[in-house]
mmCIF file of C-alpha atoms in Angstrom:
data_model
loop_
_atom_site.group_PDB
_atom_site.id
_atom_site.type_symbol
_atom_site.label_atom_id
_atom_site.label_comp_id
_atom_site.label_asym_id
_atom_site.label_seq_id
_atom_site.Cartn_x
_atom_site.Cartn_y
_atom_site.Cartn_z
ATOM 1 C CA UNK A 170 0.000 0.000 0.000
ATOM 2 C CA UNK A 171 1.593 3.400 1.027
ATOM 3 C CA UNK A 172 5.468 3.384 1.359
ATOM 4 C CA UNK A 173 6.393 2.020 4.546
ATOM 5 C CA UNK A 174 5.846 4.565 7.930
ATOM 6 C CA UNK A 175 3.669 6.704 5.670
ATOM 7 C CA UNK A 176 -0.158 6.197 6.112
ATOM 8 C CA UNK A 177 -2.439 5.697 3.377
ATOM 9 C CA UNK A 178 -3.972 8.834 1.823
ATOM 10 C CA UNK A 179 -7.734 8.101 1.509
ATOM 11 C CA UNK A 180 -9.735 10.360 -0.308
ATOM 12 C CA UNK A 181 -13.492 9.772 -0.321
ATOM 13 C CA UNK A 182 -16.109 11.219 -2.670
ATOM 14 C CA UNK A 183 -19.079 12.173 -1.078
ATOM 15 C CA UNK A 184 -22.019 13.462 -3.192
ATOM 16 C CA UNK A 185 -24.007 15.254 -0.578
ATOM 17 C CA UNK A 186 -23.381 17.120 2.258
ATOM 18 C CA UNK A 187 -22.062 14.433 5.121
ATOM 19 C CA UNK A 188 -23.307 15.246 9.127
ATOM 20 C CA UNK A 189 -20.633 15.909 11.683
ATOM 21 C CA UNK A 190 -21.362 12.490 13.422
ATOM 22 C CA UNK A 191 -19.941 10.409 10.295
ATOM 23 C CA UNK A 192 -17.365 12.213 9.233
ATOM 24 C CA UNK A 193 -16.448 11.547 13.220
ATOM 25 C CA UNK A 194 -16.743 7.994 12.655
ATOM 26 C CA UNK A 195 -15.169 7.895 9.405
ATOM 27 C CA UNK A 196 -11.275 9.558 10.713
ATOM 28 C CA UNK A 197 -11.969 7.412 14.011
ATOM 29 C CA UNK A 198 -12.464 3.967 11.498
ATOM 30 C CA UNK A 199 -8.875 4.797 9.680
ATOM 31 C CA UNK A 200 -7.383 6.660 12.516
ATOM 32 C CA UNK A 201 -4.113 5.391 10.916
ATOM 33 C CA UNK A 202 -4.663 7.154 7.607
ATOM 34 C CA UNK A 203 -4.976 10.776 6.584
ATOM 35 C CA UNK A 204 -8.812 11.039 5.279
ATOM 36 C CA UNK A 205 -9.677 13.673 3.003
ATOM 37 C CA UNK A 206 -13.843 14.050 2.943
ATOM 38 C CA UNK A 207 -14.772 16.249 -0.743
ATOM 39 C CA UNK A 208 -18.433 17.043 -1.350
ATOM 40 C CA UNK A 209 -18.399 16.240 -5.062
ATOM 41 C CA UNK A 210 -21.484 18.842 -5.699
ATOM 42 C CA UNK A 211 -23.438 18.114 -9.214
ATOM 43 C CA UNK A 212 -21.804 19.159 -12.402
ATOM 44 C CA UNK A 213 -18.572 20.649 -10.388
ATOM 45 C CA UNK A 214 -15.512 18.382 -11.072
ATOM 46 C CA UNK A 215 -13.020 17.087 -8.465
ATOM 47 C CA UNK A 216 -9.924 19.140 -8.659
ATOM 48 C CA UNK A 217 -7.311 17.118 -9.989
ATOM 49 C CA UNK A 218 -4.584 18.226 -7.036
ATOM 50 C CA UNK A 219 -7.236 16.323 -5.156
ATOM 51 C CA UNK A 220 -6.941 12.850 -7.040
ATOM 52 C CA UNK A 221 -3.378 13.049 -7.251
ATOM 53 C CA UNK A 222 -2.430 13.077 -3.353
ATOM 54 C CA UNK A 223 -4.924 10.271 -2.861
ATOM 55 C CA UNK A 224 -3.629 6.169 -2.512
ATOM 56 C CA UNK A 225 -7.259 4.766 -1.822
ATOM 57 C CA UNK A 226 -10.419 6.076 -3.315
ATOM 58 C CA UNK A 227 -13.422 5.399 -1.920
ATOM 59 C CA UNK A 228 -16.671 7.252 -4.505
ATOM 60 C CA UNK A 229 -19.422 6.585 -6.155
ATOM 61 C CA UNK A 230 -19.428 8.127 -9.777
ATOM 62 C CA UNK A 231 -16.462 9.709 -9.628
ATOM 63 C CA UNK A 232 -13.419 8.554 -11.437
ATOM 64 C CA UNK A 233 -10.273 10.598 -12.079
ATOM 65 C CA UNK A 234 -8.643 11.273 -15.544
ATOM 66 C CA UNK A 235 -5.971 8.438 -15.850
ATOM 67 C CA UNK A 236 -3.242 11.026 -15.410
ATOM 68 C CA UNK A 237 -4.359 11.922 -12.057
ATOM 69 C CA UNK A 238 -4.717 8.094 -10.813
ATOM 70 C CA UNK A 239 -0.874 7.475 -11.160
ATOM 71 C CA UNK A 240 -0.547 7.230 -6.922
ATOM 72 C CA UNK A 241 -4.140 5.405 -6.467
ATOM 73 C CA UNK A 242 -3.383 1.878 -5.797
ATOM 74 C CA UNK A 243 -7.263 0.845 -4.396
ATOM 75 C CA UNK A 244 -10.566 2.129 -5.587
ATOM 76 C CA UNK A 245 -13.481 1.359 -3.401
ATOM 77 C CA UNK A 246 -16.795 1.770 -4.965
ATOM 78 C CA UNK A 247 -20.291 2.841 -2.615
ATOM 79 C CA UNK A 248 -22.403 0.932 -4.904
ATOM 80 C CA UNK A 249 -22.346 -3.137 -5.656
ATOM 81 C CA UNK A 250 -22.953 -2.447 -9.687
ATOM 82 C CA UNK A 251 -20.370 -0.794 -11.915
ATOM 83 C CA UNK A 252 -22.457 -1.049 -14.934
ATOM 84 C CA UNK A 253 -22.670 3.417 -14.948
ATOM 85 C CA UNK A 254 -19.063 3.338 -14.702
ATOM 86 C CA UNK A 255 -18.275 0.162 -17.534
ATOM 87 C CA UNK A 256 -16.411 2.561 -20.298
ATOM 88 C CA UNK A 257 -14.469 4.617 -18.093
ATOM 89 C CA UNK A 258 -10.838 4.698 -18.721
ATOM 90 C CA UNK A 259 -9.813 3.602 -15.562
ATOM 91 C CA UNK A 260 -12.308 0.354 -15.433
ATOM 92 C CA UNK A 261 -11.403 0.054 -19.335
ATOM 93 C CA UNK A 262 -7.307 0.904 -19.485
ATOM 94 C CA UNK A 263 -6.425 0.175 -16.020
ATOM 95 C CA UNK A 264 -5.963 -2.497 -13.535
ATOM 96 C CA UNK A 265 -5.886 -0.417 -10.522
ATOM 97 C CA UNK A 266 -7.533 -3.062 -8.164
ATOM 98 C CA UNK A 267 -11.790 -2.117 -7.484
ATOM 99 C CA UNK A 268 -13.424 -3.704 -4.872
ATOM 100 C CA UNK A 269 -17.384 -3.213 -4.255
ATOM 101 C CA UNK A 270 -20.092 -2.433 -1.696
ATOM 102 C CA UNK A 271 -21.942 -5.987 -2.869
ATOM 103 C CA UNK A 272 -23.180 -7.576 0.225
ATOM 104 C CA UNK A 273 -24.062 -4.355 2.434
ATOM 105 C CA UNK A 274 -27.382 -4.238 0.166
ATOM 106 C CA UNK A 275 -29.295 -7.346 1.781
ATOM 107 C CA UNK A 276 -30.668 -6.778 4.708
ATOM 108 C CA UNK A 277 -32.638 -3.293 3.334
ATOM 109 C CA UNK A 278 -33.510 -4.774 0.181
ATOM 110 C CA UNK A 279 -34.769 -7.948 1.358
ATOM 111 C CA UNK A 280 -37.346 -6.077 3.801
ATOM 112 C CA UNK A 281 -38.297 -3.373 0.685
ATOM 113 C CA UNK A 282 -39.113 -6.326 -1.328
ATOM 114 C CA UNK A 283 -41.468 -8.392 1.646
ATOM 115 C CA UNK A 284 -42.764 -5.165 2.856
ATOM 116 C CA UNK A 285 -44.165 -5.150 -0.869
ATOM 117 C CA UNK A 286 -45.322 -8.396 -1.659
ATOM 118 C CA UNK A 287 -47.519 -8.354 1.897
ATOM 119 C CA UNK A 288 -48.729 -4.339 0.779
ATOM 120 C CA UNK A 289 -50.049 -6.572 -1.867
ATOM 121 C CA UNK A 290 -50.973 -9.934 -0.774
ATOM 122 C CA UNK A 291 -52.560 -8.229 2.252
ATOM 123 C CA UNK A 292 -54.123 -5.271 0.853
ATOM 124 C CA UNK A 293 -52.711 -2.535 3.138
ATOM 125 C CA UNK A 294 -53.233 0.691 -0.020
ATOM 126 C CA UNK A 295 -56.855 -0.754 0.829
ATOM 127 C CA UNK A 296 -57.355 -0.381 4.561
ATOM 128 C CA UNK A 297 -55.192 2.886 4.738
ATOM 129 C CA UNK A 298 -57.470 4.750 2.396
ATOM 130 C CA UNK A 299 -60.000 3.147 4.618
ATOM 131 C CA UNK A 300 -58.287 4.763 7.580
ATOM 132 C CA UNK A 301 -58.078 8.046 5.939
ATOM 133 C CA UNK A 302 -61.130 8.667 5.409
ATOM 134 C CA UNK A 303 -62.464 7.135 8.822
ATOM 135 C CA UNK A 304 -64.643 4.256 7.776
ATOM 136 C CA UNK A 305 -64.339 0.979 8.765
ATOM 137 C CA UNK A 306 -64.812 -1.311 6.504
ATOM 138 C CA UNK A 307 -67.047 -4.622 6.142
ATOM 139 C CA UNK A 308 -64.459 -8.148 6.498
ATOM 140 C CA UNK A 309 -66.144 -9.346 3.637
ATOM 141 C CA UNK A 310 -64.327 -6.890 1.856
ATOM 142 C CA UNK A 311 -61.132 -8.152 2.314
ATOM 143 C CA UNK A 312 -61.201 -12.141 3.282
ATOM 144 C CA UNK A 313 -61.332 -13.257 -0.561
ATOM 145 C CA UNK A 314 -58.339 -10.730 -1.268
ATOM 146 C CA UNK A 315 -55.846 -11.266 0.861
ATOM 147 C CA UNK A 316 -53.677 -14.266 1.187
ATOM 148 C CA UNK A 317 -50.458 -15.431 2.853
ATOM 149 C CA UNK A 318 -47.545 -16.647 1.399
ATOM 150 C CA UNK A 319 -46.854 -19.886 3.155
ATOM 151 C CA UNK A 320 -46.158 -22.550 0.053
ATOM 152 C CA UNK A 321 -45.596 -19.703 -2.391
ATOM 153 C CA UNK A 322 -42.608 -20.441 -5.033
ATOM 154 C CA UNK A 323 -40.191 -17.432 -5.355
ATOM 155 C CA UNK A 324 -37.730 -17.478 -8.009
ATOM 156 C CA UNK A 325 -34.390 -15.389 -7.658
ATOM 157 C CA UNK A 326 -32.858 -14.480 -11.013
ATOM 158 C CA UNK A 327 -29.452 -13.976 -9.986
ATOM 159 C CA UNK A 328 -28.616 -15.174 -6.361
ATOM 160 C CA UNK A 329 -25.340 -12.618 -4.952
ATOM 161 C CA UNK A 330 -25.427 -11.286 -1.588
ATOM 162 C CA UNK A 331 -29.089 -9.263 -1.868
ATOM 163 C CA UNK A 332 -30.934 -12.361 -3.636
ATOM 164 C CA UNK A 333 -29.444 -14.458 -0.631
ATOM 165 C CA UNK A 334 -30.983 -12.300 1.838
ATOM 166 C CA UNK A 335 -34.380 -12.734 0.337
ATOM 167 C CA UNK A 336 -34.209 -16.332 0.417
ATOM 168 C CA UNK A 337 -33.637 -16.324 4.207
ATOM 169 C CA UNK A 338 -36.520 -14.207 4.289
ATOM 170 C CA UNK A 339 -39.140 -15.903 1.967
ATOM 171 C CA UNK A 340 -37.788 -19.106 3.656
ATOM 172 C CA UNK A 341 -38.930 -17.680 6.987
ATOM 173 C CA UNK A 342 -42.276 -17.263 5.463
ATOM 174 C CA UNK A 343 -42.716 -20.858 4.716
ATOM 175 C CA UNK A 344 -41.870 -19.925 0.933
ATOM 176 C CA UNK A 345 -39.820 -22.476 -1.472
ATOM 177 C CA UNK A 346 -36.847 -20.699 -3.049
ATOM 178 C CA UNK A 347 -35.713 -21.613 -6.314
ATOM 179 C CA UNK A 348 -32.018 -19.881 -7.393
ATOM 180 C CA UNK A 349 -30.695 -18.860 -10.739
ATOM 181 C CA UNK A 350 -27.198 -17.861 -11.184
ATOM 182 C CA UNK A 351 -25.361 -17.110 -14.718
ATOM 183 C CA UNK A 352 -23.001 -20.393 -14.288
ATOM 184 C CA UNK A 353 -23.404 -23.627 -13.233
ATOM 185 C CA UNK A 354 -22.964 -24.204 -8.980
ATOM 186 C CA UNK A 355 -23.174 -28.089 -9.202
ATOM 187 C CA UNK A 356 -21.014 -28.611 -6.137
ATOM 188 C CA UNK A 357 -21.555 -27.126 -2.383
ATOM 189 C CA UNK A 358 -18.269 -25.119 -2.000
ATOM 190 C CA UNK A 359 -19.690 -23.200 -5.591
ATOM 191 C CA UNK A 360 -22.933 -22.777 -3.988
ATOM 192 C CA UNK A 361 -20.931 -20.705 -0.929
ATOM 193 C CA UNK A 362 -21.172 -16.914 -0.638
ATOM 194 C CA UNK A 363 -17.438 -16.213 -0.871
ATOM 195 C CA UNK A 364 -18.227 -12.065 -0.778
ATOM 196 C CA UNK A 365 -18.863 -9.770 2.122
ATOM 197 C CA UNK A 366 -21.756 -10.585 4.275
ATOM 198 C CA UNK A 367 -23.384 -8.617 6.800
ATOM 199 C CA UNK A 368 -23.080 -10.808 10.206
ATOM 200 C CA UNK A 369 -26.181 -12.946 10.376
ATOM 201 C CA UNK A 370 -27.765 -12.719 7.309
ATOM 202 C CA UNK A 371 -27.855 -14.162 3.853
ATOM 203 C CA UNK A 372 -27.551 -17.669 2.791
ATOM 204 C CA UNK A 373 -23.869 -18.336 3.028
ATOM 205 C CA UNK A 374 -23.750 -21.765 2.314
ATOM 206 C CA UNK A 375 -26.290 -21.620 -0.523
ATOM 207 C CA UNK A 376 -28.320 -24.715 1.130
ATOM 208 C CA UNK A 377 -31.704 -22.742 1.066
ATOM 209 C CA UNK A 378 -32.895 -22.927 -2.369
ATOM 210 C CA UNK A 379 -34.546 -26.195 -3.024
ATOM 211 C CA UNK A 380 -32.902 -26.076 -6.922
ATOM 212 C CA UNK A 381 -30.514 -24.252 -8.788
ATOM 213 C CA UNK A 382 -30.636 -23.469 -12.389
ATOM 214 C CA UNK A 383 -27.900 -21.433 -14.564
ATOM 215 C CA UNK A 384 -26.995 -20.242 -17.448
ATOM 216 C CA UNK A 385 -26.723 -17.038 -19.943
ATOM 217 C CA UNK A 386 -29.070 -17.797 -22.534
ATOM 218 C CA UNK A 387 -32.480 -16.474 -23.418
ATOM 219 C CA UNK A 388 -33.892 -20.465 -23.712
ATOM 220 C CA UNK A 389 -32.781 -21.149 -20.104
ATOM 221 C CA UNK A 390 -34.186 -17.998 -18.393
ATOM 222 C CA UNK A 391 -37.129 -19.769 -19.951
ATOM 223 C CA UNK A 392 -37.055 -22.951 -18.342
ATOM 224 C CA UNK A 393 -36.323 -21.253 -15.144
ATOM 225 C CA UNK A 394 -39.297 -19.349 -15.655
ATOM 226 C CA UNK A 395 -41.783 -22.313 -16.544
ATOM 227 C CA UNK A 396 -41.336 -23.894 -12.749
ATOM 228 C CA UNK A 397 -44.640 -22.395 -11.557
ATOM 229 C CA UNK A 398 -43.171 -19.392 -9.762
ATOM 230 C CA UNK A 399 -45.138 -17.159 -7.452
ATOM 231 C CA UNK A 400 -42.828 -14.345 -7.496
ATOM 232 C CA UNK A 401 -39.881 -13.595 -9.815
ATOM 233 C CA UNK A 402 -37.297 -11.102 -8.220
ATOM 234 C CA UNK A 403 -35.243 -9.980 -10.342
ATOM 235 C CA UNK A 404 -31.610 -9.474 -8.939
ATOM 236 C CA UNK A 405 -29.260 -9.342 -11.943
ATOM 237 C CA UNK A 406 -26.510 -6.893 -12.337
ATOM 238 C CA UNK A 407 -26.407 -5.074 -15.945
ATOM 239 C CA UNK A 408 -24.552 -6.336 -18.854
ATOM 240 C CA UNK A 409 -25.256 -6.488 -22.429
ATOM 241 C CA UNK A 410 -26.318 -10.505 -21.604
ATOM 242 C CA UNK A 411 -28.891 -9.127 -19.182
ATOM 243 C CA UNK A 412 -30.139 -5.698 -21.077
ATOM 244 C CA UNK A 413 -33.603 -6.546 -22.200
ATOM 245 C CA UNK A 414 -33.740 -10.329 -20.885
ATOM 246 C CA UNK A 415 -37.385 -10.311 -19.759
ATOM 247 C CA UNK A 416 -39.929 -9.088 -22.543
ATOM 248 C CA UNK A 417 -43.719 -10.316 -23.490
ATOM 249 C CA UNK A 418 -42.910 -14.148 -24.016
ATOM 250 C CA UNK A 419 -40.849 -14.337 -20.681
ATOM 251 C CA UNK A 420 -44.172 -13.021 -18.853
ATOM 252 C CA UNK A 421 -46.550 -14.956 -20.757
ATOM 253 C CA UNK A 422 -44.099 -18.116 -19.639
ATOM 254 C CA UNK A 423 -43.939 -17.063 -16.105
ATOM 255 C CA UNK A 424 -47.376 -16.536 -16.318
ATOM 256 C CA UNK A 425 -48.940 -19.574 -17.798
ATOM 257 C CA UNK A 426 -47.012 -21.473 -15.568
ATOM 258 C CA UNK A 427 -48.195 -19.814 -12.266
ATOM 259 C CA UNK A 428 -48.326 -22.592 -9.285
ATOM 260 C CA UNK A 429 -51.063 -20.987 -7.589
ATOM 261 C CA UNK A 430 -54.039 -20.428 -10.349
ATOM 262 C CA UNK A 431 -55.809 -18.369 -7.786
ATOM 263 C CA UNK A 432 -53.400 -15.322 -7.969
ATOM 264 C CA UNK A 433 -50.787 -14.540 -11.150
ATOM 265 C CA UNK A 434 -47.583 -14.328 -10.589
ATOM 266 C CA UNK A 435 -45.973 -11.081 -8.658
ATOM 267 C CA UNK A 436 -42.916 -9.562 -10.327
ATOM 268 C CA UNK A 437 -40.047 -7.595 -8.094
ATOM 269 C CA UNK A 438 -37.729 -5.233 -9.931
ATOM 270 C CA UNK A 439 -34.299 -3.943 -7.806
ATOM 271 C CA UNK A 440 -31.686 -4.903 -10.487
ATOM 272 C CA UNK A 441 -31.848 -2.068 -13.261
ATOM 273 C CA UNK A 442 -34.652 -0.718 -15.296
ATOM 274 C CA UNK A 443 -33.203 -2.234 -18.288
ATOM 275 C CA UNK A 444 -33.123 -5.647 -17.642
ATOM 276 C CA UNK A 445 -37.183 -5.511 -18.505
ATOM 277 C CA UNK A 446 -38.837 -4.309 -21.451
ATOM 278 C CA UNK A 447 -41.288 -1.677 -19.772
ATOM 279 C CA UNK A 448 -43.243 -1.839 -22.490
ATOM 280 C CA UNK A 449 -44.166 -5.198 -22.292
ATOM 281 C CA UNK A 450 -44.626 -5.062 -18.519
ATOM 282 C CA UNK A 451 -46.935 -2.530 -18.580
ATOM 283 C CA UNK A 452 -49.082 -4.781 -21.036
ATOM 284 C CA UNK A 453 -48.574 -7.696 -18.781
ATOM 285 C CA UNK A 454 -50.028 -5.755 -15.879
ATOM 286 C CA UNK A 455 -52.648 -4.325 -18.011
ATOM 287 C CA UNK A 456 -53.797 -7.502 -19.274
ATOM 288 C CA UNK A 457 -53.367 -9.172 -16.223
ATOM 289 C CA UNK A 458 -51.200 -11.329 -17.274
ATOM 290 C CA UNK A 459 -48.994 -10.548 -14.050
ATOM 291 C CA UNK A 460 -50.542 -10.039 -11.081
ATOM 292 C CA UNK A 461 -48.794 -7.168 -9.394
ATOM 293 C CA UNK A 462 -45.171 -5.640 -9.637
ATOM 294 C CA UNK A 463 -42.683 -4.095 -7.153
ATOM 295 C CA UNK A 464 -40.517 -2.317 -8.868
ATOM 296 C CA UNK A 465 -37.236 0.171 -7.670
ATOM 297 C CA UNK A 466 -35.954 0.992 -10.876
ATOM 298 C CA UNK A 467 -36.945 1.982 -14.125
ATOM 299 C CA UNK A 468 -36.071 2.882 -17.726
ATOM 300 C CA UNK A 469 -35.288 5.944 -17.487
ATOM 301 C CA UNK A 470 -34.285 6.949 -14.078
ATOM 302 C CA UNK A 471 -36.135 9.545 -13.103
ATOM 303 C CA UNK A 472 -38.996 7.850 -14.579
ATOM 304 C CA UNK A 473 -40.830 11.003 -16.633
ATOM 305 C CA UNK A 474 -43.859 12.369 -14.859
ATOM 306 C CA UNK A 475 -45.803 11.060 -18.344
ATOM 307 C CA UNK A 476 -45.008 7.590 -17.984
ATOM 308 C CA UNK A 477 -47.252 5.528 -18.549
ATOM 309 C CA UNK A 478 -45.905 3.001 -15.896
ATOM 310 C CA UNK A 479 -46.947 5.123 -13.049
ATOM 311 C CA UNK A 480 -50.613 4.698 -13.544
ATOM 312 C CA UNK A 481 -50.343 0.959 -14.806
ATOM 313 C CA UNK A 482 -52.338 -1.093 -12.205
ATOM 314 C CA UNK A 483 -51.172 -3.284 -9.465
ATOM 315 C CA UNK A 484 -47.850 -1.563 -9.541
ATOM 316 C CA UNK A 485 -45.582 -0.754 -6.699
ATOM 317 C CA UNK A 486 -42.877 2.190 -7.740
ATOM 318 C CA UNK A 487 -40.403 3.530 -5.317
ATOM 319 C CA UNK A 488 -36.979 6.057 -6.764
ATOM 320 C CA UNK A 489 -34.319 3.438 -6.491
ATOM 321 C CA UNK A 490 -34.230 3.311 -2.603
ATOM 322 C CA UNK A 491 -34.600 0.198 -1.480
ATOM 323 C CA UNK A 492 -31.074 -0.219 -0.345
ATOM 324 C CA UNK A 493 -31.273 3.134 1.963
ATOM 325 C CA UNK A 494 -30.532 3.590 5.692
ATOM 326 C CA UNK A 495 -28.095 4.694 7.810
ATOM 327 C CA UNK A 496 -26.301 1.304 7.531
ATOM 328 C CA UNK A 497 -25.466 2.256 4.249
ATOM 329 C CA UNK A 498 -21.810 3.862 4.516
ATOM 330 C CA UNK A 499 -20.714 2.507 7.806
ATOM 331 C CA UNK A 500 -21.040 -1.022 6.509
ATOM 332 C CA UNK A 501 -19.696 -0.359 3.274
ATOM 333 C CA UNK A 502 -16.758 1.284 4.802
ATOM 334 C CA UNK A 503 -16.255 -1.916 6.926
ATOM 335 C CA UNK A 504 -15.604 -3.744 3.288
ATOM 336 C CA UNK A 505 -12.510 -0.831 2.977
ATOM 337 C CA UNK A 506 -11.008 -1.734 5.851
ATOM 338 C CA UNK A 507 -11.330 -5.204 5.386
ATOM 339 C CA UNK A 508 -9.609 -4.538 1.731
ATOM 340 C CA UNK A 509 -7.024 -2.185 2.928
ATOM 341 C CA UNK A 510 -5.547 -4.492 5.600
ATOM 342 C CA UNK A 511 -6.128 -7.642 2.841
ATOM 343 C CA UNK A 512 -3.725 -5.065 0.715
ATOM 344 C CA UNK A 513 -1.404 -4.930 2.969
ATOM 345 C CA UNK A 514 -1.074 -8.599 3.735
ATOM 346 C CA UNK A 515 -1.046 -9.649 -0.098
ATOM 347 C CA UNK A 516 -4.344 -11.441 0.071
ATOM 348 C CA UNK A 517 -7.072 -11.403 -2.364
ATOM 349 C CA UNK A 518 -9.732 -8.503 -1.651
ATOM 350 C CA UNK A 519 -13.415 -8.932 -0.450
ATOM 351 C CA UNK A 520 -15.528 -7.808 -3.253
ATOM 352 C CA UNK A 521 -12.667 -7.468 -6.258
ATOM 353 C CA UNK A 522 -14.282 -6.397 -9.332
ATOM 354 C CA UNK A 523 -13.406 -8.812 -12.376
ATOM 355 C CA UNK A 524 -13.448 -6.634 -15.577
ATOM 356 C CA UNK A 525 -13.779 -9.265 -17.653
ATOM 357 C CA UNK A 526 -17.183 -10.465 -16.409
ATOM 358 C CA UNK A 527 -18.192 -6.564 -15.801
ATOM 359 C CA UNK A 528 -19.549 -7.593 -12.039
#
């Protein structure tokens, strides 16, 4: 890392004002290193003095110009995809070592994508307009409506850290899991969560789905799709394989093939907006085809005020928060430290990023 007796230089990219109480906790977590906190406002570029006196960088969109990298020797991103930051020079021309935030995610996400499934399956929207307006309504409104989801099939398209967490969750609700990853984990050690995991959570020895399917073709989404799924959560990251993977066929397959005939099948979104052709899933929920989606993201991001997504029925939109909470940067400065004394010892980081896989 930094020459020996000199501390490591850690510059971290903040895009938003920071309160006094982390920035505390942030110099008392590298006590041993000289921290330098920038507010990278909107539109104003980092100064690149600032780059260059920095050996670790810790940000989350910004990237210096390859001249101004020459002393960085870790880069520590805030977010688990890289997919906004795929053709920048340093990802493309470099091999300054990039480890992620992948693993901090599960916990929040898991309980954003429950809390909507039972806002559906329970009819809360319902009984809080109810509330509002101070009538109480009759039971019979609600009894053939509402269901539980004990026996429910949930199908994880792409099981990392966050669709791990969601398994141990939907497990807990007497749900059957069912795991898709893009290759094959035929053995137990490749069904283990080798990355960061927040104490207690997660599925780290991958022994809570009851099946595993893989692969990177269109055809075998399919199949994985046709096993009479509940839910489909949808917990890729973003690559040119996964841009535009589910469209009209892949709903009317997930939908034909619904285990429960009594409700359709209830589709959760918190991998990218492009992954899903939002034309086609605002025809499936029109046509209810689907019964219901969650979703986090969009295509675009902000989603225009026009769209016609945000009046679609049965849908569930929230502005790509579902990993939020004050959890957030502590834990994902954890993963730095973790990588920064891995660094020093020679050992392989927690959360490298492989460029050649893009994830």
């Amino acid at each position: 890392m930094a020459d020996s007796g000199s501390p490591e230089r850690v510059l971290i990219a903040f895009h938003q004002e920071m309160p006094a109480s982390m920035e505390e906790h942030i110099r008392s977590k590298f006590s041993n290193a000289e921290v330098t906190i920038h507010i990278a406002l909107p539109g104003v570029p980092i100064p690149a003095e600032v780059y260059q006196n920095a050996t670790i960088l810790v940000t989350f969109i910004h990237l210096p110009e390859l001249k101004d990298a020459k002393n960085i020797k870790l880069i520590h991103t805030l977010s688990a995809g890289l997919d906004h930051l795929l053709y920048h020079p340093i990802l493309r021309d470099t091999q300054i070592p990039i480890s992620t935030s992948s693993g901090i995610h599960g916990p929040p996400i898991a309980e954003w994508t429950v809390m909507n499934w039972l806002v559906s399956s329970r009819k809360y929207t319902q009984s809080y307009e109810a509330q509002k307006a101070h009538v109480w309504e009759k039971q019979v409104a609600y009894m053939q409506g509402m269901h539980d989801q004990v026996g429910k099939k949930v199908g994880i398209l792409g099981y990392g850290s966050i669709g791990r967490q969601i398994a141990r969750v939907s497990q807990a609700l007497g749900m059957t899991v069912h795991a898709y990853t893009a290759s094959p984990r035929e053995t137990p050690e490749s069904r283990r969560d080798t990355g960061y995991i927040v104490p207690g959570t997660g599925d780290p020895d991958g022994s809570i789905p009851a099946s595993w399917h893989h692969g990177l073709d269109r055809e075998s989404v399919r199949s994985f799709l046709a096993l009479g799924l509940d839910h489909l959560v949808i917990s890729l990251p973003l690559t040119p394989q996964t841009t535009g993977l589910l469209g009209a066929e892949e709903f009317a397959i997930l939908s034909e093939n619904c285990h429960h005939h009594a409700t359709k099948p209830y589709l959760t979104n918190i991998s990218r907006g492009k992954v899903i052709d939002q034309k086609a899933l605002i025809e499936a929920l029109n046509s209810g085809m689907l019964g219901g989606a969650a979703l986090d993201v969009t295509d675009p991001e902000p989603l225009p005020a026009d769209d016609a997504l945000w009046d679609t029925p049965k849908v569930q939109i929230s502005p790509h928060i579902s990993s939020l909470g004050m959890e957030y940067f502590p834990r994902s400065l954890d993963i730095l430290k973790l990588n920064m004394g891995r660094m020093t010892k020679g050992e392989p980081l927690v959360n490298a990023y492989y460029r050649g896989k893009g994830y």
